Amino acid sequence: MEAMSAAVTLEREGEVALIRIDNPPVNAAGQPVREGLVKAVAALDADPGIRAAALYCAGRTFVAGADIREFGKPFVPPSLPETCDALAESRVPIVAVIQGTALGGGCEIAMACQARIGLPGAKLGLPEVNLGLLPGAGGTQRAPRLMGMAAALHLALSGKPIPAEKALSLGLLDEITDQTDPRMVALHAARRIASGKLATRRTDALTVTPLPAVLQAARETVAKSSPQLHAPGRIIEAIAASTRPIAEGQKEERRLFLESLEDPQRAALVHAFFAERAVAKFPEQDAKPRPIERIGVIGGGTMGSGIATACLLAGLQVVLSEQTEDALERGLATIGRNLDGAVKRGKLTADRVRATRAALTGASDLNALAGADLIIEAVFEKMEVKTAIFARLDGIAKPGAVLATNTSYLDLNQIAAATSRPQDVIGLHFFSPAHVMRLLEIVVADKTAPDVVATGFALAKRLGKIGVRAGVCDGFIGNRILSAYRRAAENLVLDGATPEQVDRAIRAFGMAMGPFEMGDLAGLDIAWASRRRHDATRPADERYSTLADKLYDKGWLGRKTGRGYYDHAGETPVPNPELPALIDAARAEAKATPRALTDQEVRDRYLTAMIAEGARVLEEGIARRPVDIDAVFLFGYGFPRHLGGPMFHADTIGAAELVRRIEEYAKVDPQFWTVPPLLARMAKDGTSFAALNEAG
Ligand code: T1G
């Protein structure tokens, strides 16, 4: 075994050689991998005794792609394209042996080799589009050569990995083996090449059949499905170039790849990729989670049945508790429908349905939860209801059971104080529909034990959700910030915008929905209850829009009553024709001086409110880092991934400009528009939220 670099070794076995990559945790193609591969190919070329070689990886997976952490840092040669070219031009035929996932640059390394074998469960993919990139190491030229232009377009535009069987049928793999040891498969395959029993192909010598209609269809599809994203169009153009001689095609690919590397969308999408992983690091992460196999769910309404469904889909045992048999039946029926939906969506295989349904039991007596490892309360959002339930649970739940509430804003410390075991109490704030939305706010009270926090994160992982640690305040991270930019939206209407203009401007920014259409969807009674909750503490000088109250008073609660800010009677919602009169009345009451606002002004004010409240949430320690806020909004509130999240986006505006905007807006509404001290300091010091993330 001869070291080619810190991550690559070369082993000679008679007339064959084995190239081994070992770069934990996922064999990312960082500089040591690239350097080692180039040296290994040179060593093979220089050794006439070697007639065939195999490339395999140590650990759980083949190369998972370029090392994303290198982006934006000074480049250290050789590049991944040069590495793949070296493999493609190797005198000695090389077979790539793939376990786990060969993704991005990893798939490109495999495609540059002269044959590819998949181990059981292997997957191959070109996920670069998810990072705002394109396969930039020859992938847009070699994938069409191996699998045809149409399949290559689908693989690179979907960004989704395909199983080995599909890869084999498309020509991306040459064989699948049932052997599980990569080295053994590698040694055997190299020997088969040497003895002429395993055919090899030089990918670069293959040609691509032009499919102009397929290319045009792809252009039209991406123009419709993701008009705001830049990478898909670049991928199509790079793959279109694959009908040219490979050197020309690679030149076009390189041009487009370098363009994508500089694109702000790439930085934002890579940030979003790491955000999902960064939030899984939290102060209590070394504590041992408590075992969670049996889950009790209290409340079979929308949230409770959604939470129960999420737990069932994760293979957990669930006892659903409701107050009456009728309510229980309704809850169980909702869960049944959710599971049917999961089967339709392919989230639950037919053979698992029976076992999943059998894991669910119902009870109309809280005592049935005595054996649960973790109990999640999801009942009516009233403090007295929740504290009464937790007081009862204190006498029912077994010692060590985790007691969780799904409250979306109530004071967790007060709920914990209703028990004699506050250390076992935690907030698990799910987002509706709870069995679909990936975000889970894990709310930590003053006395929550570290292993209970770790249990919350273990449950999030088990449910396939993204857990984000939050401190206790009204609305935690997401809803607290939501209330700020919702208020900014209401004040924008006082100042001259229409709800439709605000929604249009925010959708044009990239949010899935604007605030008013979101309100109509969720139900205007939810925000009404939130405003009532603040009546007693609302400062007298607060600028308050009565428009939403006027809609509520008319019984216009949005989609569920057919009318809210919009009329939902027809195919597509149209602005409520009775709204202008109510808007005029609300403006008069607020003594507002409406004027025409541009969509840009609407966006600036709305986003500045979001970011300013995010800065306050950071300052108070409700969120530990800006990236935690980004994760909440990327995975729970439809913030566009290609903009990285509110705090990542804030850095593209800059603290000084944000402070300037707030001071300008404060001239009309000084009570709402105050400069958060953190933002003022950042403006003065010239620091960024990214720097705060680094500081951790
Ligand atoms: N580079 C650097 N680090 C990576 C990485 C990568 N490509 N992939 C994963 N990691 C880290 C991750 O941050 C985490 O670190 C640890 O590995 C385990 O990951 C030229 C330009 C492979 C399916 O987009 O999809 O190639 O948090 O928790 O759930 O054309 O990681 O432990 O410190 O996700 O088992 C294309 C991205 C790159 C694949 C494994 N490749 N990775 O999932 O583990 S661009 C990708 C994944 C490219 C070329 C272009 C997943 C996984 P830490 P994990 P997992």
PDB file of C-alpha atoms and ligand atoms in Angstrom, residues 23-30 60-71 80-81 84 100-108 125-131 133-140 159 161 253-254 257 260-261 270 273-274 276-278 280-281 461, ligand 1:
ATOM      1  CA  ASN A  23     -11.432  10.917   3.536  1.00  0.00           C
ATOM      2  CA  PRO A  24     -14.062  10.713   6.303  1.00  0.00           C
ATOM      3  CA  PRO A  25     -16.878  11.378   6.851  1.00  0.00           C
ATOM      4  CA  VAL A  26     -18.130  11.182   3.244  1.00  0.00           C
ATOM      5  CA  ASN A  27     -14.945  11.011   1.129  1.00  0.00           C
ATOM      6  CA  ALA A  28     -15.572  14.529  -0.192  1.00  0.00           C
ATOM      7  CA  ALA A  29     -13.221  15.266  -3.072  1.00  0.00           C
ATOM      8  CA  GLY A  30     -11.099  17.792  -1.227  1.00  0.00           C
ATOM      9  CA  ARG A  60     -19.864   4.191   4.334  1.00  0.00           C
ATOM     10  CA  THR A  61     -19.973   5.927   1.012  1.00  0.00           C
ATOM     11  CA  PHE A  62     -18.257   6.593  -2.271  1.00  0.00           C
ATOM     12  CA  VAL A  63     -17.205  10.208  -2.915  1.00  0.00           C
ATOM     13  CA  ALA A  64     -20.116  12.453  -1.899  1.00  0.00           C
ATOM     14  CA  GLY A  65     -19.028  15.281  -4.146  1.00  0.00           C
ATOM     15  CA  ALA A  66     -16.614  18.149  -4.236  1.00  0.00           C
ATOM     16  CA  ASP A  67     -15.717  19.435  -0.785  1.00  0.00           C
ATOM     17  CA  ILE A  68     -18.370  22.111  -0.391  1.00  0.00           C
ATOM     18  CA  ARG A  69     -16.376  23.705   2.388  1.00  0.00           C
ATOM     19  CA  GLU A  70     -13.700  24.694  -0.138  1.00  0.00           C
ATOM     20  CA  PHE A  71     -16.056  26.978  -2.083  1.00  0.00           C
ATOM     21  CA  LEU A  80     -11.684  18.283  -9.930  1.00  0.00           C
ATOM     22  CA  PRO A  81     -12.048  18.610 -13.738  1.00  0.00           C
ATOM     23  CA  CYS A  84     -11.490  13.526 -13.760  1.00  0.00           C
ATOM     24  CA  GLY A 100     -23.463   4.493  -0.497  1.00  0.00           C
ATOM     25  CA  THR A 101     -23.840   7.612  -2.604  1.00  0.00           C
ATOM     26  CA  ALA A 102     -21.738   8.767  -5.549  1.00  0.00           C
ATOM     27  CA  LEU A 103     -22.934  12.358  -5.737  1.00  0.00           C
ATOM     28  CA  GLY A 104     -21.832  15.383  -7.712  1.00  0.00           C
ATOM     29  CA  GLY A 105     -18.084  15.280  -8.128  1.00  0.00           C
ATOM     30  CA  GLY A 106     -18.210  11.703  -6.845  1.00  0.00           C
ATOM     31  CA  CYS A 107     -20.493  10.687  -9.680  1.00  0.00           C
ATOM     32  CA  GLU A 108     -18.228  12.613 -12.048  1.00  0.00           C
ATOM     33  CA  GLY A 125     -26.773  11.609  -8.431  1.00  0.00           C
ATOM     34  CA  LEU A 126     -25.867  15.071  -9.619  1.00  0.00           C
ATOM     35  CA  PRO A 127     -27.271  17.305  -6.825  1.00  0.00           C
ATOM     36  CA  GLU A 128     -25.261  20.378  -7.796  1.00  0.00           C
ATOM     37  CA  VAL A 129     -28.443  22.204  -8.859  1.00  0.00           C
ATOM     38  CA  ASN A 130     -29.479  22.181  -5.182  1.00  0.00           C
ATOM     39  CA  LEU A 131     -26.378  24.251  -4.449  1.00  0.00           C
ATOM     40  CA  LEU A 133     -24.179  24.927  -9.307  1.00  0.00           C
ATOM     41  CA  LEU A 134     -23.835  22.529 -12.209  1.00  0.00           C
ATOM     42  CA  PRO A 135     -21.778  19.337 -12.468  1.00  0.00           C
ATOM     43  CA  GLY A 136     -18.523  21.179 -13.154  1.00  0.00           C
ATOM     44  CA  ALA A 137     -16.017  18.316 -13.391  1.00  0.00           C
ATOM     45  CA  GLY A 138     -17.092  16.933 -16.730  1.00  0.00           C
ATOM     46  CA  GLY A 139     -20.460  15.664 -15.539  1.00  0.00           C
ATOM     47  CA  THR A 140     -22.492  17.626 -18.102  1.00  0.00           C
ATOM     48  CA  GLY A 159     -30.769  16.954  -8.341  1.00  0.00           C
ATOM     49  CA  PRO A 161     -30.070  10.518  -6.620  1.00  0.00           C
ATOM     50  CA  GLU A 253     -19.131  23.662 -18.969  1.00  0.00           C
ATOM     51  CA  ARG A 254     -16.185  25.413 -17.292  1.00  0.00           C
ATOM     52  CA  PHE A 257     -19.566  26.546 -13.805  1.00  0.00           C
ATOM     53  CA  SER A 260     -22.411  29.702 -11.133  1.00  0.00           C
ATOM     54  CA  LEU A 261     -19.622  29.710  -8.556  1.00  0.00           C
ATOM     55  CA  VAL A 270     -24.626  26.290   0.169  1.00  0.00           C
ATOM     56  CA  PHE A 273     -27.225  23.157   2.967  1.00  0.00           C
ATOM     57  CA  PHE A 274     -24.991  23.746   5.976  1.00  0.00           C
ATOM     58  CA  GLU A 276     -29.639  22.168   8.102  1.00  0.00           C
ATOM     59  CA  ARG A 277     -26.557  20.562   9.651  1.00  0.00           C
ATOM     60  CA  ALA A 278     -25.413  23.446  11.812  1.00  0.00           C
ATOM     61  CA  ALA A 280     -28.020  19.878  14.807  1.00  0.00           C
ATOM     62  CA  LYS A 281     -25.161  21.211  16.950  1.00  0.00           C
ATOM     63  CA  LYS A 461     -33.926  13.243  13.744  1.00  0.00           C
TER      64      LYS A 461
HETATM   65  N1  T1G B   1     -18.472  18.531   1.208  1.00  0.00           N
HETATM   66  C1  T1G B   1     -18.094  18.767   2.489  1.00  0.00           C
HETATM   67  N2  T1G B   1     -18.718  18.243   3.568  1.00  0.00           N
HETATM   68  C2  T1G B   1     -19.775  17.451   3.326  1.00  0.00           C
HETATM   69  C3  T1G B   1     -20.241  17.169   2.016  1.00  0.00           C
HETATM   70  C4  T1G B   1     -19.527  17.745   0.939  1.00  0.00           C
HETATM   71  N3  T1G B   1     -19.866  17.516  -0.328  1.00  0.00           N
HETATM   72  N4  T1G B   1     -21.320  16.360   2.132  1.00  0.00           N
HETATM   73  C5  T1G B   1     -21.512  16.153   3.443  1.00  0.00           C
HETATM   74  N5  T1G B   1     -20.594  16.791   4.160  1.00  0.00           N
HETATM   75  C6  T1G B   1     -20.461  16.802   5.620  1.00  0.00           C
HETATM   76  C7  T1G B   1     -21.707  17.343   6.300  1.00  0.00           C
HETATM   77  O1  T1G B   1     -21.641  18.755   6.367  1.00  0.00           O
HETATM   78  C8  T1G B   1     -21.585  16.678   7.657  1.00  0.00           C
HETATM   79  O2  T1G B   1     -20.569  17.386   8.366  1.00  0.00           O
HETATM   80  C9  T1G B   1     -21.003  15.309   7.340  1.00  0.00           C
HETATM   81  O3  T1G B   1     -20.366  15.435   6.055  1.00  0.00           O
HETATM   82  C10 T1G B   1     -22.066  14.218   7.250  1.00  0.00           C
HETATM   83  O4  T1G B   1     -23.023  14.692   6.301  1.00  0.00           O
HETATM   84  C11 T1G B   1     -17.648  19.887  -9.144  1.00  0.00           C
HETATM   85  C12 T1G B   1     -19.168  21.273  -7.479  1.00  0.00           C
HETATM   86  C13 T1G B   1     -23.561  12.569   1.295  1.00  0.00           C
HETATM   87  C14 T1G B   1     -26.039  12.139   1.347  1.00  0.00           C
HETATM   88  O5  T1G B   1     -24.274  18.070  -2.713  1.00  0.00           O
HETATM   89  O6  T1G B   1     -26.090  15.049   0.365  1.00  0.00           O
HETATM   90  O7  T1G B   1     -19.654  18.054  -6.318  1.00  0.00           O
HETATM   91  O8  T1G B   1     -22.023  18.230  10.223  1.00  0.00           O
HETATM   92  O9  T1G B   1     -24.875  14.787   7.991  1.00  0.00           O
HETATM   93  O10 T1G B   1     -27.065  12.457   6.360  1.00  0.00           O
HETATM   94  O11 T1G B   1     -19.650  18.957  -9.854  1.00  0.00           O
HETATM   95  O12 T1G B   1     -24.086  14.696   3.196  1.00  0.00           O
HETATM   96  O13 T1G B   1     -20.704  16.114  10.486  1.00  0.00           O
HETATM   97  O14 T1G B   1     -19.517  18.330  10.376  1.00  0.00           O
HETATM   98  O15 T1G B   1     -25.330  15.085   5.497  1.00  0.00           O
HETATM   99  O16 T1G B   1     -25.360  10.565   5.953  1.00  0.00           O
HETATM  100  C15 T1G B   1     -22.226  17.804  -4.541  1.00  0.00           C
HETATM  101  C16 T1G B   1     -23.951  16.761  -0.211  1.00  0.00           C
HETATM  102  C17 T1G B   1     -21.230  18.815  -4.081  1.00  0.00           C
HETATM  103  C18 T1G B   1     -23.750  16.065  -1.538  1.00  0.00           C
HETATM  104  C19 T1G B   1     -24.664  12.033   3.441  1.00  0.00           C
HETATM  105  N6  T1G B   1     -22.517  16.876  -3.473  1.00  0.00           N
HETATM  106  N7  T1G B   1     -24.007  15.815   0.879  1.00  0.00           N
HETATM  107  O17 T1G B   1     -25.785  12.341   4.235  1.00  0.00           O
HETATM  108  O18 T1G B   1     -24.603  12.832   6.431  1.00  0.00           O
HETATM  109  S1  T1G B   1     -20.919  20.026  -5.318  1.00  0.00           S
HETATM  110  C20 T1G B   1     -23.545  17.102  -2.621  1.00  0.00           C
HETATM  111  C21 T1G B   1     -25.121  15.061   1.104  1.00  0.00           C
HETATM  112  C22 T1G B   1     -20.023  19.196  -6.500  1.00  0.00           C
HETATM  113  C23 T1G B   1     -18.894  19.162  -8.681  1.00  0.00           C
HETATM  114  C24 T1G B   1     -19.738  19.941  -7.760  1.00  0.00           C
HETATM  115  C25 T1G B   1     -25.092  14.214   2.336  1.00  0.00           C
HETATM  116  C26 T1G B   1     -24.835  12.726   2.084  1.00  0.00           C
HETATM  117  P1  T1G B   1     -20.709  17.518   9.975  1.00  0.00           P
HETATM  118  P2  T1G B   1     -24.558  14.427   6.573  1.00  0.00           P
HETATM  119  P3  T1G B   1     -25.771  11.980   5.798  1.00  0.00           P
END
